[in-house]
């Protein structure tokens, strides 16, 4: 900070202006460094009397000159982050964040929090997204206020849809009269987080250091109260680069997480009685497992009721090989259900109704007309108006606006209390019948379905999944991506039974999530020594290939397997459909949708950023050896990419 | 659905069977299969995926295939009319699907007998 007098006086004025400003008015800017360099264009600071006349009220002069024991404002922010137990801050560096960035480097000495360098704000956000789902904690993100947030917002939307907590911090130069001209002004905004407000849980723009501590704490608390989600705080550069003096008596509030909302006991009892009396109870589950405790509780509930479980695969909710896991034959099970309980469903309507994407779209009931529905969903506590990720409205018989995991113990108890001997006997019979069907199904997957196109090139998704399973099954593994684009082969044949083995997908289906999220997830797995697998789409990686660099730079062990179908394959099928419906051409769907001519050489792409790259592999006979080599590399602590030229789905 | 297929069969299949039974060309059929997008939802070898059911080995009879393609609008598959996919094309696709061999039994593939 400059010590010359005019600068200090101007600072006093700026602080006063902030104190008197309305909430939406941005905080003043610190221009100390620009002044110290003698940037032209600043007028002499106004006197206190001038200021009073200007703003029409008495001016409170805050102490900003460095006192004995005074220190950078952003050092204080670091202390706040530490108080909230933030281990990592991912950033793409920017001038409006330089104060806090420097404090992490030189005050925190890059430990707690440690900076992660990302090549794009969208990648950084995906990293935080994946990290949160494995660690159960928010990562900090440090972004430039305007263009940085603009880069990041699509990834915020993914996190919002997927209920992933993260703490976004952005810089800004709010005060028009005192910020530097040129880029700092181009990159300043009056309401910098407005662009993210529709799909973040909360945001703030604190006007003082004390307020910034309270704001960060509040933000973190909101992010970590179910439904989790992203939160943003704009930390004006003048706060970061200003001084925290002893006379400011700054205080870091205590960080206490809110206990998650539990379902109303009357409603839980009603739901339990309905389930206990059902002939064909079904549990449908989506983003329900917040912690490792959930899966065990869901197993208990399902076994108590003899209920079939349909897993929407938003999280590791239920063991893939459990006899009551009927996910692959969900349609039939839903069609015969008399009571369905939905736990943290993103789309209950889509469970009990069907929608056919045909020329004249058809909607139909999938469940029985008299099926009774129970919903436990924390999303009901936090909906916003604009974006429609909350899906179609589904009326239910018992609606419990609460967190499913927190409600589970009470629900299990209530079900136990509601079940008599006959009900328990019926539940046992259901378990036996579901178990037999599940066994038959899994035999069919292995003995029949997986064998088709076994030796094909491009390599079948079943073969890819079986080869991969062969090399990881004896390791302490975790999958950090979704497998729906591989026709769910991993979920059909791998044994997902540990609560950390799966984390779902992007949530918002915004491309560019895969690699970044995998890296963040792998970072969180690293301290547990787990072997992490990322099934990576080719189109998705091309949104942000720079993520590869971050994995190498931060030494994050991770096996990335390219499911390289050389296309935005979903979109080919869409264009194909429309061409067929219009009956005017069925052979041009590849235009604008395929990623060939030239093919992307992903192994070389990886190598260009220091990651070992293997492939492209198109002969299935070469796959086993490639995977075995890759496993050795990951075991040595490095990331590696294996490019597999694959069947579309 | 069954009724529709039967009707379609009687309407157009006489010509189809006459022209194709002799001339069906599996090599060309493979090209057409890929060119008109069958591979997208059913896989390059008709093995099936979560986007479309298995078609091969042992495909349905050519008459059934044709009937299905022409009337797929009543299913979740986009239809292929004669205008965009000729009867000869369908016959060739069928010939291609017929060349696809039965896979080895799962029991004989060690990787599919992993715990």
mmCIF file of C-alpha atoms in Angstrom, chain A residues 321 356-358 362 444-458 460-463 466-467 469-470 473 483-488 492-493 565 569-570 572-573 576-577 579-589 594 646-649, chain B residues 1 30 32-52 54-58 69 72-85 89 100-115:
data_model
loop_
_atom_site.group_PDB
_atom_site.id
_atom_site.type_symbol
_atom_site.label_atom_id
_atom_site.label_comp_id
_atom_site.label_asym_id
_atom_site.label_seq_id
_atom_site.Cartn_x
_atom_site.Cartn_y
_atom_site.Cartn_z
ATOM 1 C CA UNK A 321 -25.339 -56.002 -7.243
ATOM 2 C CA UNK A 356 -41.591 -40.533 -26.428
ATOM 3 C CA UNK A 357 -39.428 -38.273 -28.565
ATOM 4 C CA UNK A 358 -41.247 -39.028 -31.797
ATOM 5 C CA UNK A 362 -46.372 -38.916 -26.960
ATOM 6 C CA UNK A 444 -27.929 -62.547 -19.023
ATOM 7 C CA UNK A 445 -25.748 -59.421 -19.095
ATOM 8 C CA UNK A 446 -22.584 -61.480 -18.811
ATOM 9 C CA UNK A 447 -23.428 -64.605 -20.752
ATOM 10 C CA UNK A 448 -25.393 -63.060 -23.563
ATOM 11 C CA UNK A 449 -25.639 -59.286 -23.917
ATOM 12 C CA UNK A 450 -21.972 -58.451 -23.313
ATOM 13 C CA UNK A 451 -20.829 -60.977 -25.885
ATOM 14 C CA UNK A 452 -22.337 -59.255 -28.918
ATOM 15 C CA UNK A 453 -19.704 -57.371 -30.909
ATOM 16 C CA UNK A 454 -17.123 -58.717 -28.468
ATOM 17 C CA UNK A 455 -14.378 -58.645 -31.089
ATOM 18 C CA UNK A 456 -15.671 -55.602 -32.948
ATOM 19 C CA UNK A 457 -13.680 -52.602 -33.939
ATOM 20 C CA UNK A 458 -14.542 -49.872 -32.946
ATOM 21 C CA UNK A 460 -17.787 -52.334 -27.892
ATOM 22 C CA UNK A 461 -18.667 -50.531 -24.697
ATOM 23 C CA UNK A 462 -19.256 -53.895 -23.013
ATOM 24 C CA UNK A 463 -15.766 -55.081 -23.957
ATOM 25 C CA UNK A 466 -15.091 -55.731 -18.984
ATOM 26 C CA UNK A 467 -11.424 -55.152 -19.824
ATOM 27 C CA UNK A 469 -13.032 -54.125 -14.663
ATOM 28 C CA UNK A 470 -10.466 -56.863 -15.023
ATOM 29 C CA UNK A 473 -11.453 -55.040 -9.541
ATOM 30 C CA UNK A 483 -21.494 -44.478 -17.657
ATOM 31 C CA UNK A 484 -24.822 -43.942 -19.396
ATOM 32 C CA UNK A 485 -23.019 -43.189 -22.653
ATOM 33 C CA UNK A 486 -21.443 -46.625 -22.406
ATOM 34 C CA UNK A 487 -24.908 -48.137 -22.165
ATOM 35 C CA UNK A 488 -24.277 -48.416 -18.414
ATOM 36 C CA UNK A 492 -24.207 -53.774 -15.275
ATOM 37 C CA UNK A 493 -21.042 -55.725 -14.570
ATOM 38 C CA UNK A 565 -16.812 -42.333 -30.575
ATOM 39 C CA UNK A 569 -23.014 -38.652 -30.628
ATOM 40 C CA UNK A 570 -26.192 -37.641 -28.843
ATOM 41 C CA UNK A 572 -26.112 -37.139 -34.394
ATOM 42 C CA UNK A 573 -29.071 -39.155 -33.176
ATOM 43 C CA UNK A 576 -31.049 -38.174 -37.615
ATOM 44 C CA UNK A 577 -34.459 -38.323 -35.982
ATOM 45 C CA UNK A 579 -34.269 -35.905 -40.901
ATOM 46 C CA UNK A 580 -36.289 -39.115 -40.770
ATOM 47 C CA UNK A 581 -39.421 -37.406 -39.500
ATOM 48 C CA UNK A 582 -39.237 -34.864 -42.289
ATOM 49 C CA UNK A 583 -38.577 -37.619 -44.772
ATOM 50 C CA UNK A 584 -36.017 -35.661 -46.698
ATOM 51 C CA UNK A 585 -32.617 -37.128 -46.049
ATOM 52 C CA UNK A 586 -31.237 -39.727 -43.720
ATOM 53 C CA UNK A 587 -27.573 -39.635 -44.656
ATOM 54 C CA UNK A 588 -26.408 -36.180 -43.624
ATOM 55 C CA UNK A 589 -26.757 -36.332 -39.838
ATOM 56 C CA UNK A 594 -18.993 -35.786 -35.958
ATOM 57 C CA UNK A 646 -15.305 -47.072 -29.295
ATOM 58 C CA UNK A 647 -18.738 -48.000 -30.455
ATOM 59 C CA UNK A 648 -21.123 -45.046 -30.120
ATOM 60 C CA UNK A 649 -22.963 -46.333 -27.052
ATOM 61 C CA UNK B 1 -48.216 -52.526 -33.787
ATOM 62 C CA UNK B 30 -22.862 -52.451 -44.398
ATOM 63 C CA UNK B 32 -25.801 -48.228 -46.230
ATOM 64 C CA UNK B 33 -26.307 -49.310 -42.622
ATOM 65 C CA UNK B 34 -23.632 -46.846 -41.539
ATOM 66 C CA UNK B 35 -24.540 -44.115 -43.984
ATOM 67 C CA UNK B 36 -28.206 -43.873 -43.046
ATOM 68 C CA UNK B 37 -27.480 -43.978 -39.345
ATOM 69 C CA UNK B 38 -28.580 -47.445 -38.165
ATOM 70 C CA UNK B 39 -25.210 -47.765 -36.408
ATOM 71 C CA UNK B 40 -25.951 -44.712 -34.280
ATOM 72 C CA UNK B 41 -28.560 -46.378 -32.127
ATOM 73 C CA UNK B 42 -27.923 -50.084 -32.740
ATOM 74 C CA UNK B 43 -24.107 -50.181 -32.909
ATOM 75 C CA UNK B 44 -21.882 -50.887 -35.921
ATOM 76 C CA UNK B 45 -22.565 -54.622 -35.616
ATOM 77 C CA UNK B 46 -26.193 -54.312 -34.624
ATOM 78 C CA UNK B 47 -25.237 -55.443 -31.133
ATOM 79 C CA UNK B 48 -27.707 -53.090 -29.479
ATOM 80 C CA UNK B 49 -27.204 -50.377 -26.869
ATOM 81 C CA UNK B 50 -29.331 -48.363 -24.514
ATOM 82 C CA UNK B 51 -30.325 -46.343 -27.589
ATOM 83 C CA UNK B 52 -31.751 -49.212 -29.639
ATOM 84 C CA UNK B 54 -29.983 -55.674 -30.784
ATOM 85 C CA UNK B 55 -30.519 -56.447 -34.487
ATOM 86 C CA UNK B 56 -27.916 -59.140 -35.135
ATOM 87 C CA UNK B 57 -26.846 -61.917 -35.252
ATOM 88 C CA UNK B 58 -29.888 -63.735 -36.540
ATOM 89 C CA UNK B 69 -38.598 -49.463 -40.865
ATOM 90 C CA UNK B 72 -41.415 -47.237 -37.112
ATOM 91 C CA UNK B 73 -43.322 -43.997 -36.477
ATOM 92 C CA UNK B 74 -45.622 -46.009 -34.238
ATOM 93 C CA UNK B 75 -42.577 -46.967 -32.107
ATOM 94 C CA UNK B 76 -39.797 -44.852 -30.594
ATOM 95 C CA UNK B 77 -37.572 -45.326 -33.638
ATOM 96 C CA UNK B 78 -37.612 -42.724 -36.417
ATOM 97 C CA UNK B 79 -39.166 -44.183 -39.587
ATOM 98 C CA UNK B 80 -37.417 -44.757 -42.915
ATOM 99 C CA UNK B 81 -39.748 -44.369 -45.886
ATOM 100 C CA UNK B 82 -39.152 -45.760 -49.369
ATOM 101 C CA UNK B 83 -38.336 -42.217 -50.397
ATOM 102 C CA UNK B 84 -35.176 -42.073 -48.272
ATOM 103 C CA UNK B 85 -34.310 -45.785 -48.075
ATOM 104 C CA UNK B 89 -31.197 -50.707 -49.514
ATOM 105 C CA UNK B 100 -22.804 -61.055 -38.542
ATOM 106 C CA UNK B 101 -21.649 -64.163 -36.728
ATOM 107 C CA UNK B 102 -22.875 -65.451 -33.427
ATOM 108 C CA UNK B 103 -20.525 -64.338 -30.658
ATOM 109 C CA UNK B 104 -18.700 -66.813 -28.449
ATOM 110 C CA UNK B 105 -20.662 -67.947 -25.405
ATOM 111 C CA UNK B 106 -20.126 -65.783 -22.353
ATOM 112 C CA UNK B 107 -18.898 -68.799 -20.411
ATOM 113 C CA UNK B 108 -16.003 -69.187 -22.826
ATOM 114 C CA UNK B 109 -14.808 -65.582 -22.374
ATOM 115 C CA UNK B 110 -12.662 -65.389 -19.228
ATOM 116 C CA UNK B 111 -13.256 -61.644 -18.830
ATOM 117 C CA UNK B 112 -16.973 -62.252 -18.505
ATOM 118 C CA UNK B 113 -16.465 -64.747 -15.749
ATOM 119 C CA UNK B 114 -14.801 -62.338 -13.367
ATOM 120 C CA UNK B 115 -16.285 -61.890 -9.939
#
